[in-house]
JSON list of C-alpha atoms in Angstrom, two decimals:
[
{"chain": "B", "resi": 1, "resn": "ASP", "atom": "CA", "xyz": [104.91, 112.25, 107.71]},
{"chain": "B", "resi": 2, "resn": "VAL", "atom": "CA", "xyz": [101.94, 111.82, 105.42]},
{"chain": "B", "resi": 3, "resn": "LYS", "atom": "CA", "xyz": [98.78, 111.36, 107.33]},
{"chain": "B", "resi": 4, "resn": "VAL", "atom": "CA", "xyz": [95.63, 109.91, 105.82]},
{"chain": "B", "resi": 5, "resn": "THR", "atom": "CA", "xyz": [92.67, 109.59, 108.13]},
{"chain": "B", "resi": 6, "resn": "GLN", "atom": "CA", "xyz": [89.27, 108.01, 107.68]},
{"chain": "B", "resi": 7, "resn": "SER", "atom": "CA", "xyz": [86.14, 109.05, 109.54]},
{"chain": "B", "resi": 8, "resn": "SER", "atom": "CA", "xyz": [85.33, 105.66, 111.09]},
{"chain": "B", "resi": 9, "resn": "ARG", "atom": "CA", "xyz": [87.20, 102.41, 111.81]},
{"chain": "B", "resi": 10, "resn": "TYR", "atom": "CA", "xyz": [84.00, 100.38, 112.10]},
{"chain": "B", "resi": 11, "resn": "LEU", "atom": "CA", "xyz": [80.54, 101.06, 110.73]},
{"chain": "B", "resi": 12, "resn": "VAL", "atom": "CA", "xyz": [77.35, 99.01, 110.80]},
{"chain": "B", "resi": 13, "resn": "LYS", "atom": "CA", "xyz": [74.51, 100.03, 108.50]},
{"chain": "B", "resi": 14, "resn": "ARG", "atom": "CA", "xyz": [71.22, 98.56, 107.37]},
{"chain": "B", "resi": 15, "resn": "THR", "atom": "CA", "xyz": [70.34, 97.57, 103.82]},
{"chain": "B", "resi": 16, "resn": "GLY", "atom": "CA", "xyz": [69.05, 100.55, 101.87]},
{"chain": "B", "resi": 17, "resn": "GLU", "atom": "CA", "xyz": [70.72, 103.19, 104.03]},
{"chain": "B", "resi": 18, "resn": "LYS", "atom": "CA", "xyz": [72.85, 105.95, 102.50]},
{"chain": "B", "resi": 19, "resn": "VAL", "atom": "CA", "xyz": [76.40, 105.67, 103.76]},
{"chain": "B", "resi": 20, "resn": "PHE", "atom": "CA", "xyz": [79.15, 108.29, 103.74]},
{"chain": "B", "resi": 21, "resn": "LEU", "atom": "CA", "xyz": [82.81, 107.38, 104.21]},
{"chain": "B", "resi": 22, "resn": "GLU", "atom": "CA", "xyz": [85.19, 110.30, 104.51]},
{"chain": "B", "resi": 23, "resn": "CYS", "atom": "CA", "xyz": [88.92, 110.53, 103.95]},
{"chain": "B", "resi": 24, "resn": "VAL", "atom": "CA", "xyz": [91.26, 113.41, 104.71]},
{"chain": "B", "resi": 25, "resn": "GLN", "atom": "CA", "xyz": [94.93, 113.79, 103.79]},
{"chain": "B", "resi": 26, "resn": "ASP", "atom": "CA", "xyz": [97.29, 116.47, 105.06]},
{"chain": "B", "resi": 27, "resn": "MET", "atom": "CA", "xyz": [100.07, 116.39, 102.45]},
{"chain": "B", "resi": 28, "resn": "ASP", "atom": "CA", "xyz": [98.50, 118.51, 99.71]},
{"chain": "B", "resi": 29, "resn": "HIS", "atom": "CA", "xyz": [98.41, 115.47, 97.41]},
{"chain": "B", "resi": 30, "resn": "GLU", "atom": "CA", "xyz": [96.73, 115.84, 94.04]},
{"chain": "B", "resi": 31, "resn": "ASN", "atom": "CA", "xyz": [95.45, 112.29, 93.80]},
{"chain": "B", "resi": 32, "resn": "MET", "atom": "CA", "xyz": [93.10, 110.41, 96.07]},
{"chain": "B", "resi": 33, "resn": "PHE", "atom": "CA", "xyz": [91.72, 106.89, 95.77]},
{"chain": "B", "resi": 34, "resn": "TRP", "atom": "CA", "xyz": [89.05, 104.65, 97.24]},
{"chain": "B", "resi": 35, "resn": "TYR", "atom": "CA", "xyz": [89.71, 100.91, 97.33]},
{"chain": "B", "resi": 36, "resn": "ARG", "atom": "CA", "xyz": [87.76, 97.97, 98.54]},
{"chain": "B", "resi": 37, "resn": "GLN", "atom": "CA", "xyz": [89.69, 95.11, 100.19]},
{"chain": "B", "resi": 38, "resn": "ASP", "atom": "CA", "xyz": [88.28, 91.59, 100.25]},
{"chain": "B", "resi": 39, "resn": "PRO", "atom": "CA", "xyz": [90.15, 88.36, 101.12]},
{"chain": "B", "resi": 40, "resn": "GLY", "atom": "CA", "xyz": [91.79, 86.81, 98.08]},
{"chain": "B", "resi": 41, "resn": "LEU", "atom": "CA", "xyz": [90.82, 89.71, 95.83]},
{"chain": "B", "resi": 42, "resn": "GLY", "atom": "CA", "xyz": [93.45, 92.20, 96.92]},
{"chain": "B", "resi": 43, "resn": "LEU", "atom": "CA", "xyz": [92.64, 95.89, 96.69]},
{"chain": "B", "resi": 44, "resn": "ARG", "atom": "CA", "xyz": [90.20, 96.87, 93.99]},
{"chain": "B", "resi": 45, "resn": "LEU", "atom": "CA", "xyz": [89.90, 100.47, 92.85]},
{"chain": "B", "resi": 46, "resn": "ILE", "atom": "CA", "xyz": [86.41, 101.96, 93.16]},
{"chain": "B", "resi": 47, "resn": "TYR", "atom": "CA", "xyz": [87.06, 105.60, 92.17]},
{"chain": "B", "resi": 48, "resn": "PHE", "atom": "CA", "xyz": [89.91, 108.02, 92.08]},
{"chain": "B", "resi": 49, "resn": "SER", "atom": "CA", "xyz": [90.24, 111.79, 91.86]},
{"chain": "B", "resi": 50, "resn": "TYR", "atom": "CA", "xyz": [93.14, 113.74, 90.38]},
{"chain": "B", "resi": 51, "resn": "ASP", "atom": "CA", "xyz": [91.88, 117.20, 91.28]},
{"chain": "B", "resi": 52, "resn": "VAL", "atom": "CA", "xyz": [89.09, 118.99, 93.11]},
{"chain": "B", "resi": 53, "resn": "LYS", "atom": "CA", "xyz": [85.71, 118.11, 91.59]},
{"chain": "B", "resi": 54, "resn": "MET", "atom": "CA", "xyz": [87.41, 115.68, 89.17]},
{"chain": "B", "resi": 55, "resn": "LYS", "atom": "CA", "xyz": [86.77, 111.96, 89.39]},
{"chain": "B", "resi": 56, "resn": "GLU", "atom": "CA", "xyz": [87.33, 108.82, 87.36]},
{"chain": "B", "resi": 57, "resn": "LYS", "atom": "CA", "xyz": [85.76, 105.39, 87.68]},
{"chain": "B", "resi": 58, "resn": "GLY", "atom": "CA", "xyz": [87.95, 102.54, 88.77]},
{"chain": "B", "resi": 59, "resn": "ASP", "atom": "CA", "xyz": [87.38, 98.84, 88.27]},
{"chain": "B", "resi": 60, "resn": "ILE", "atom": "CA", "xyz": [84.27, 98.44, 90.45]},
{"chain": "B", "resi": 61, "resn": "PRO", "atom": "CA", "xyz": [82.30, 101.74, 90.58]},
{"chain": "B", "resi": 62, "resn": "GLU", "atom": "CA", "xyz": [78.81, 100.24, 90.49]},
{"chain": "B", "resi": 63, "resn": "GLY", "atom": "CA", "xyz": [76.77, 101.15, 93.55]},
{"chain": "B", "resi": 64, "resn": "TYR", "atom": "CA", "xyz": [79.20, 103.88, 94.62]},
{"chain": "B", "resi": 65, "resn": "SER", "atom": "CA", "xyz": [79.70, 107.58, 94.01]},
{"chain": "B", "resi": 66, "resn": "VAL", "atom": "CA", "xyz": [82.33, 110.04, 95.22]},
{"chain": "B", "resi": 67, "resn": "SER", "atom": "CA", "xyz": [82.73, 113.69, 96.03]},
{"chain": "B", "resi": 68, "resn": "ARG", "atom": "CA", "xyz": [85.81, 115.89, 96.20]},
{"chain": "B", "resi": 69, "resn": "GLU", "atom": "CA", "xyz": [84.88, 119.45, 97.07]},
{"chain": "B", "resi": 70, "resn": "LYS", "atom": "CA", "xyz": [88.21, 120.26, 98.73]},
{"chain": "B", "resi": 71, "resn": "LYS", "atom": "CA", "xyz": [91.68, 119.07, 97.85]},
{"chain": "B", "resi": 72, "resn": "GLU", "atom": "CA", "xyz": [92.28, 117.35, 101.17]},
{"chain": "B", "resi": 73, "resn": "ARG", "atom": "CA", "xyz": [88.94, 115.53, 101.42]},
{"chain": "B", "resi": 74, "resn": "PHE", "atom": "CA", "xyz": [87.54, 112.66, 99.36]},
{"chain": "B", "resi": 75, "resn": "SER", "atom": "CA", "xyz": [84.21, 111.07, 100.21]},
{"chain": "B", "resi": 76, "resn": "LEU", "atom": "CA", "xyz": [82.80, 107.71, 99.16]},
{"chain": "B", "resi": 77, "resn": "ILE", "atom": "CA", "xyz": [79.03, 107.42, 99.06]},
{"chain": "B", "resi": 78, "resn": "LEU", "atom": "CA", "xyz": [76.95, 104.27, 99.01]},
{"chain": "B", "resi": 79, "resn": "GLU", "atom": "CA", "xyz": [73.59, 105.54, 97.78]},
{"chain": "B", "resi": 80, "resn": "SER", "atom": "CA", "xyz": [71.66, 102.48, 98.95]},
{"chain": "B", "resi": 81, "resn": "ALA", "atom": "CA", "xyz": [73.80, 100.06, 100.91]},
{"chain": "B", "resi": 82, "resn": "SER", "atom": "CA", "xyz": [73.53, 96.37, 100.12]},
{"chain": "B", "resi": 83, "resn": "THR", "atom": "CA", "xyz": [74.90, 93.31, 101.93]},
{"chain": "B", "resi": 84, "resn": "ASN", "atom": "CA", "xyz": [77.41, 92.66, 99.13]},
{"chain": "B", "resi": 85, "resn": "GLN", "atom": "CA", "xyz": [79.03, 95.98, 99.99]},
{"chain": "B", "resi": 86, "resn": "THR", "atom": "CA", "xyz": [80.13, 94.61, 103.36]},
{"chain": "B", "resi": 87, "resn": "SER", "atom": "CA", "xyz": [83.90, 95.02, 103.15]},
{"chain": "B", "resi": 88, "resn": "MET", "atom": "CA", "xyz": [87.00, 96.91, 104.26]},
{"chain": "B", "resi": 89, "resn": "TYR", "atom": "CA", "xyz": [87.28, 100.30, 102.55]},
{"chain": "B", "resi": 90, "resn": "LEU", "atom": "CA", "xyz": [90.67, 101.93, 102.20]},
{"chain": "B", "resi": 91, "resn": "CYS", "atom": "CA", "xyz": [91.41, 105.47, 101.14]},
{"chain": "B", "resi": 92, "resn": "ALA", "atom": "CA", "xyz": [94.79, 106.48, 99.72]},
{"chain": "B", "resi": 93, "resn": "SER", "atom": "CA", "xyz": [96.54, 109.53, 98.35]},
{"chain": "B", "resi": 94, "resn": "SER", "atom": "CA", "xyz": [99.58, 110.16, 96.18]},
{"chain": "B", "resi": 95, "resn": "SER", "atom": "CA", "xyz": [101.54, 113.10, 94.87]},
{"chain": "B", "resi": 96, "resn": "GLN", "atom": "CA", "xyz": [101.81, 112.07, 91.23]},
{"chain": "B", "resi": 97, "resn": "LEU", "atom": "CA", "xyz": [100.59, 109.48, 88.75]},
{"chain": "B", "resi": 98, "resn": "TRP", "atom": "CA", "xyz": [103.10, 110.26, 86.02]},
{"chain": "B", "resi": 99, "resn": "GLY", "atom": "CA", "xyz": [106.62, 111.60, 85.81]},
{"chain": "B", "resi": 100, "resn": "LYS", "atom": "CA", "xyz": [110.24, 110.63, 86.14]},
{"chain": "B", "resi": 101, "resn": "ASP", "atom": "CA", "xyz": [110.31, 110.58, 89.91]},
{"chain": "B", "resi": 102, "resn": "ALA", "atom": "CA", "xyz": [108.82, 107.21, 90.81]},
{"chain": "B", "resi": 103, "resn": "SER", "atom": "CA", "xyz": [109.14, 108.00, 94.51]},
{"chain": "B", "resi": 104, "resn": "SER", "atom": "CA", "xyz": [106.18, 110.37, 94.11]},
{"chain": "B", "resi": 105, "resn": "TYR", "atom": "CA", "xyz": [103.96, 107.54, 92.91]},
{"chain": "B", "resi": 106, "resn": "GLU", "atom": "CA", "xyz": [103.77, 106.03, 96.38]},
{"chain": "B", "resi": 107, "resn": "GLN", "atom": "CA", "xyz": [100.25, 105.71, 97.65]},
{"chain": "B", "resi": 108, "resn": "TYR", "atom": "CA", "xyz": [99.70, 106.44, 101.33]},
{"chain": "B", "resi": 109, "resn": "PHE", "atom": "CA", "xyz": [96.81, 104.57, 102.84]},
{"chain": "B", "resi": 110, "resn": "GLY", "atom": "CA", "xyz": [94.38, 105.40, 105.59]},
{"chain": "B", "resi": 111, "resn": "PRO", "atom": "CA", "xyz": [93.64, 102.92, 108.41]},
{"chain": "B", "resi": 112, "resn": "GLY", "atom": "CA", "xyz": [90.53, 101.59, 106.70]},
{"chain": "B", "resi": 113, "resn": "THR", "atom": "CA", "xyz": [86.83, 101.45, 107.52]},
{"chain": "B", "resi": 114, "resn": "ARG", "atom": "CA", "xyz": [85.28, 98.06, 108.09]},
{"chain": "B", "resi": 115, "resn": "LEU", "atom": "CA", "xyz": [81.70, 98.40, 106.90]},
{"chain": "B", "resi": 116, "resn": "THR", "atom": "CA", "xyz": [79.07, 95.80, 107.73]},
{"chain": "B", "resi": 117, "resn": "VAL", "atom": "CA", "xyz": [75.70, 96.03, 105.99]},
{"chain": "B", "resi": 118, "resn": "THR", "atom": "CA", "xyz": [72.97, 93.96, 107.62]},
{"chain": "O", "resi": 1, "resn": "GLY", "atom": "CA", "xyz": [92.53, 96.13, 81.42]},
{"chain": "O", "resi": 2, "resn": "GLU", "atom": "CA", "xyz": [95.47, 95.07, 83.53]},
{"chain": "O", "resi": 3, "resn": "ASN", "atom": "CA", "xyz": [95.25, 91.73, 85.34]},
{"chain": "O", "resi": 4, "resn": "VAL", "atom": "CA", "xyz": [97.70, 90.82, 88.11]},
{"chain": "O", "resi": 5, "resn": "GLU", "atom": "CA", "xyz": [97.97, 87.27, 89.45]},
{"chain": "O", "resi": 6, "resn": "GLN", "atom": "CA", "xyz": [99.85, 86.62, 92.70]},
{"chain": "O", "resi": 7, "resn": "HIS", "atom": "CA", "xyz": [101.12, 83.31, 94.10]},
{"chain": "O", "resi": 8, "resn": "PRO", "atom": "CA", "xyz": [101.10, 81.72, 96.56]},
{"chain": "O", "resi": 9, "resn": "SER", "atom": "CA", "xyz": [98.12, 82.96, 98.53]},
{"chain": "O", "resi": 10, "resn": "THR", "atom": "CA", "xyz": [99.69, 81.72, 101.77]},
{"chain": "O", "resi": 11, "resn": "LEU", "atom": "CA", "xyz": [103.32, 80.98, 102.57]},
{"chain": "O", "resi": 12, "resn": "SER", "atom": "CA", "xyz": [104.76, 79.57, 105.76]},
{"chain": "O", "resi": 13, "resn": "VAL", "atom": "CA", "xyz": [108.52, 79.61, 106.36]},
{"chain": "O", "resi": 14, "resn": "GLN", "atom": "CA", "xyz": [110.87, 78.99, 109.25]},
{"chain": "O", "resi": 15, "resn": "GLU", "atom": "CA", "xyz": [112.63, 81.99, 110.73]},
{"chain": "O", "resi": 16, "resn": "GLY", "atom": "CA", "xyz": [115.88, 82.56, 108.88]},
{"chain": "O", "resi": 17, "resn": "ASP", "atom": "CA", "xyz": [114.70, 80.93, 105.64]},
{"chain": "O", "resi": 18, "resn": "SER", "atom": "CA", "xyz": [113.99, 82.85, 102.44]},
{"chain": "O", "resi": 19, "resn": "ALA", "atom": "CA", "xyz": [110.55, 83.66, 101.05]},
{"chain": "O", "resi": 20, "resn": "VAL", "atom": "CA", "xyz": [109.62, 84.28, 97.44]},
{"chain": "O", "resi": 21, "resn": "ILE", "atom": "CA", "xyz": [106.33, 85.70, 96.19]},
{"chain": "O", "resi": 22, "resn": "LYS", "atom": "CA", "xyz": [105.59, 85.81, 92.46]},
{"chain": "O", "resi": 23, "resn": "CYS", "atom": "CA", "xyz": [103.31, 87.97, 90.35]},
{"chain": "O", "resi": 24, "resn": "THR", "atom": "CA", "xyz": [102.39, 87.99, 86.69]},
{"chain": "O", "resi": 25, "resn": "TYR", "atom": "CA", "xyz": [100.77, 90.85, 84.79]},
{"chain": "O", "resi": 26, "resn": "SER", "atom": "CA", "xyz": [98.99, 91.10, 81.47]},
{"chain": "O", "resi": 27, "resn": "ASP", "atom": "CA", "xyz": [99.57, 94.65, 80.15]},
{"chain": "O", "resi": 28, "resn": "SER", "atom": "CA", "xyz": [102.91, 94.87, 78.35]},
{"chain": "O", "resi": 29, "resn": "ALA", "atom": "CA", "xyz": [102.75, 98.68, 78.73]},
{"chain": "O", "resi": 30, "resn": "SER", "atom": "CA", "xyz": [102.97, 98.45, 82.53]},
{"chain": "O", "resi": 31, "resn": "ASN", "atom": "CA", "xyz": [106.03, 100.32, 83.76]},
{"chain": "O", "resi": 32, "resn": "TYR", "atom": "CA", "xyz": [105.86, 100.52, 87.55]},
{"chain": "O", "resi": 33, "resn": "PHE", "atom": "CA", "xyz": [105.67, 97.61, 90.00]},
{"chain": "O", "resi": 34, "resn": "PRO", "atom": "CA", "xyz": [105.37, 98.32, 93.73]},
{"chain": "O", "resi": 35, "resn": "TRP", "atom": "CA", "xyz": [105.07, 95.93, 96.65]},
{"chain": "O", "resi": 36, "resn": "TYR", "atom": "CA", "xyz": [103.00, 96.78, 99.72]},
{"chain": "O", "resi": 37, "resn": "LYS", "atom": "CA", "xyz": [103.10, 95.13, 103.14]},
{"chain": "O", "resi": 38, "resn": "GLN", "atom": "CA", "xyz": [100.05, 95.06, 105.39]},
{"chain": "O", "resi": 39, "resn": "GLU", "atom": "CA", "xyz": [100.56, 93.94, 108.96]},
{"chain": "O", "resi": 40, "resn": "LEU", "atom": "CA", "xyz": [97.59, 92.62, 110.87]},
{"chain": "O", "resi": 41, "resn": "GLY", "atom": "CA", "xyz": [95.12, 95.43, 111.60]},
{"chain": "O", "resi": 42, "resn": "LYS", "atom": "CA", "xyz": [97.29, 98.05, 109.94]},
{"chain": "O", "resi": 43, "resn": "ARG", "atom": "CA", "xyz": [97.30, 99.95, 106.68]},
{"chain": "O", "resi": 44, "resn": "PRO", "atom": "CA", "xyz": [99.29, 98.81, 103.59]},
{"chain": "O", "resi": 45, "resn": "GLN", "atom": "CA", "xyz": [102.69, 100.44, 103.28]},
{"chain": "O", "resi": 46, "resn": "LEU", "atom": "CA", "xyz": [105.09, 100.54, 100.36]},
{"chain": "O", "resi": 47, "resn": "ILE", "atom": "CA", "xyz": [108.21, 98.45, 100.99]},
{"chain": "O", "resi": 48, "resn": "ILE", "atom": "CA", "xyz": [109.92, 98.40, 97.61]},
{"chain": "O", "resi": 49, "resn": "ASP", "atom": "CA", "xyz": [109.18, 99.22, 93.98]},
{"chain": "O", "resi": 50, "resn": "ILE", "atom": "CA", "xyz": [110.79, 98.80, 90.58]},
{"chain": "O", "resi": 51, "resn": "ARG", "atom": "CA", "xyz": [110.42, 100.52, 87.25]},
{"chain": "O", "resi": 52, "resn": "SER", "atom": "CA", "xyz": [110.41, 98.77, 83.91]},
{"chain": "O", "resi": 53, "resn": "ASN", "atom": "CA", "xyz": [113.89, 99.95, 82.92]},
{"chain": "O", "resi": 54, "resn": "VAL", "atom": "CA", "xyz": [115.45, 98.08, 85.85]},
{"chain": "O", "resi": 55, "resn": "GLY", "atom": "CA", "xyz": [115.80, 94.30, 86.22]},
{"chain": "O", "resi": 56, "resn": "GLU", "atom": "CA", "xyz": [116.48, 94.06, 89.94]},
{"chain": "O", "resi": 57, "resn": "LYS", "atom": "CA", "xyz": [116.41, 96.26, 93.02]},
{"chain": "O", "resi": 58, "resn": "LYS", "atom": "CA", "xyz": [117.57, 95.50, 96.56]},
{"chain": "O", "resi": 59, "resn": "ASP", "atom": "CA", "xyz": [116.96, 97.09, 99.92]},
{"chain": "O", "resi": 60, "resn": "GLN", "atom": "CA", "xyz": [118.65, 95.25, 102.78]},
{"chain": "O", "resi": 61, "resn": "ARG", "atom": "CA", "xyz": [116.86, 91.88, 103.13]},
{"chain": "O", "resi": 62, "resn": "ILE", "atom": "CA", "xyz": [114.29, 92.46, 100.42]},
{"chain": "O", "resi": 63, "resn": "ALA", "atom": "CA", "xyz": [114.73, 92.46, 96.66]},
{"chain": "O", "resi": 64, "resn": "VAL", "atom": "CA", "xyz": [112.47, 92.61, 93.65]},
{"chain": "O", "resi": 65, "resn": "THR", "atom": "CA", "xyz": [113.22, 91.16, 90.22]},
{"chain": "O", "resi": 66, "resn": "LEU", "atom": "CA", "xyz": [111.41, 91.97, 86.98]},
{"chain": "O", "resi": 67, "resn": "ASN", "atom": "CA", "xyz": [111.25, 89.96, 83.77]},
{"chain": "O", "resi": 68, "resn": "LYS", "atom": "CA", "xyz": [109.49, 92.14, 81.21]},
{"chain": "O", "resi": 69, "resn": "THR", "atom": "CA", "xyz": [109.63, 89.54, 78.47]},
{"chain": "O", "resi": 70, "resn": "ALA", "atom": "CA", "xyz": [107.79, 86.99, 80.58]},
{"chain": "O", "resi": 71, "resn": "LYS", "atom": "CA", "xyz": [105.69, 89.69, 82.29]},
{"chain": "O", "resi": 72, "resn": "HIS", "atom": "CA", "xyz": [106.43, 88.57, 85.80]},
{"chain": "O", "resi": 73, "resn": "PHE", "atom": "CA", "xyz": [108.08, 90.03, 88.88]},
{"chain": "O", "resi": 74, "resn": "SER", "atom": "CA", "xyz": [108.98, 88.60, 92.25]},
{"chain": "O", "resi": 75, "resn": "LEU", "atom": "CA", "xyz": [109.62, 89.67, 95.83]},
{"chain": "O", "resi": 76, "resn": "HIS", "atom": "CA", "xyz": [112.47, 87.98, 97.67]},
{"chain": "O", "resi": 77, "resn": "ILE", "atom": "CA", "xyz": [112.90, 88.20, 101.42]},
{"chain": "O", "resi": 78, "resn": "THR", "atom": "CA", "xyz": [116.05, 86.70, 102.88]},
{"chain": "O", "resi": 79, "resn": "GLU", "atom": "CA", "xyz": [116.76, 85.77, 106.51]},
{"chain": "O", "resi": 80, "resn": "THR", "atom": "CA", "xyz": [113.08, 86.08, 107.39]},
{"chain": "O", "resi": 81, "resn": "GLN", "atom": "CA", "xyz": [112.12, 87.30, 110.86]},
{"chain": "O", "resi": 82, "resn": "PRO", "atom": "CA", "xyz": [108.83, 87.07, 112.77]},
{"chain": "O", "resi": 83, "resn": "GLU", "atom": "CA", "xyz": [108.16, 90.76, 112.05]},
{"chain": "O", "resi": 84, "resn": "ASP", "atom": "CA", "xyz": [108.07, 89.92, 108.34]},
{"chain": "O", "resi": 85, "resn": "SER", "atom": "CA", "xyz": [104.77, 88.12, 108.98]},
{"chain": "O", "resi": 86, "resn": "ALA", "atom": "CA", "xyz": [102.13, 90.10, 107.08]},
{"chain": "O", "resi": 87, "resn": "VAL", "atom": "CA", "xyz": [100.08, 90.17, 103.90]},
{"chain": "O", "resi": 88, "resn": "TYR", "atom": "CA", "xyz": [102.08, 91.28, 100.88]},
{"chain": "O", "resi": 89, "resn": "PHE", "atom": "CA", "xyz": [100.48, 92.79, 97.77]},
{"chain": "O", "resi": 90, "resn": "CYS", "atom": "CA", "xyz": [102.11, 93.23, 94.40]},
{"chain": "O", "resi": 91, "resn": "ALA", "atom": "CA", "xyz": [100.76, 95.77, 91.92]},
{"chain": "O", "resi": 92, "resn": "ALA", "atom": "CA", "xyz": [101.32, 96.93, 88.36]},
{"chain": "O", "resi": 93, "resn": "THR", "atom": "CA", "xyz": [100.33, 100.08, 86.54]},
{"chain": "O", "resi": 94, "resn": "GLY", "atom": "CA", "xyz": [97.54, 99.77, 84.01]},
{"chain": "O", "resi": 95, "resn": "ALA", "atom": "CA", "xyz": [95.47, 102.28, 82.06]},
{"chain": "O", "resi": 96, "resn": "GLY", "atom": "CA", "xyz": [96.01, 105.87, 83.18]},
{"chain": "O", "resi": 97, "resn": "ASN", "atom": "CA", "xyz": [98.82, 104.69, 85.48]},
{"chain": "O", "resi": 98, "resn": "MET", "atom": "CA", "xyz": [96.30, 103.30, 87.94]},
{"chain": "O", "resi": 99, "resn": "LEU", "atom": "CA", "xyz": [97.56, 100.45, 90.09]},
{"chain": "O", "resi": 100, "resn": "THR", "atom": "CA", "xyz": [96.06, 96.99, 89.76]},
{"chain": "O", "resi": 101, "resn": "PHE", "atom": "CA", "xyz": [96.80, 94.86, 92.81]},
{"chain": "O", "resi": 102, "resn": "GLY", "atom": "CA", "xyz": [97.33, 91.14, 93.10]},
{"chain": "O", "resi": 103, "resn": "GLY", "atom": "CA", "xyz": [95.21, 89.08, 95.48]},
{"chain": "O", "resi": 104, "resn": "GLY", "atom": "CA", "xyz": [97.78, 89.14, 98.27]},
{"chain": "O", "resi": 105, "resn": "THR", "atom": "CA", "xyz": [100.06, 86.61, 99.98]},
{"chain": "O", "resi": 106, "resn": "ARG", "atom": "CA", "xyz": [99.83, 85.89, 103.67]},
{"chain": "O", "resi": 107, "resn": "LEU", "atom": "CA", "xyz": [103.38, 85.22, 104.88]},
{"chain": "O", "resi": 108, "resn": "MET", "atom": "CA", "xyz": [103.82, 83.48, 108.21]},
{"chain": "O", "resi": 109, "resn": "VAL", "atom": "CA", "xyz": [107.31, 83.27, 109.69]},
{"chain": "O", "resi": 110, "resn": "LYS", "atom": "CA", "xyz": [107.57, 80.62, 112.40]},
{"chain": "O", "resi": 111, "resn": "PRO", "atom": "CA", "xyz": [110.06, 81.32, 115.19]}
]
């Protein structure tokens, strides 16, 4: 069973604080993702990484950065938290992005971190 | 980039009835269309997916249909049960094979 864990289920931070959200997967997956989930907006991709130290911007990268120093760990960083970053943050991992075997495209999600910025 | 629209945003059905959720996408190059189910307080999980070279796929009570010409795909759940109550997300691949998700449908199955 693929297991994706996130460092916190709930987090409350103050405006201007630096926030670290960590994600760890145990299936040796190449790809890891950070999404933000807001009601009515679905899941929006913030950043993804396809290899150690490699990262690509998603649809909403502004105000966020990421770090992937080890294959199993992908961190999301809010350099200076703002109230509009209050949201549910979901991490995910997958084996492949391309290829004939669509079953390897499946993204496995972590339990989420509900971040409140006051 | 890819844009995925999902309807309806909420859907209430009686237990045993069928439920249909529809999605449209904008990128004609999209070739992979998964559906994820998120139960209350839990993480999203893949329930079914379809590739662009297939028109329909079934797995027990759930099925997905794809119309590439019209750029829309649908999730069909038959004989709904209370445990089907959840938020369902459709998605389509866009640039770089990244998934773009729809806004979600909250399905409520009344016993």
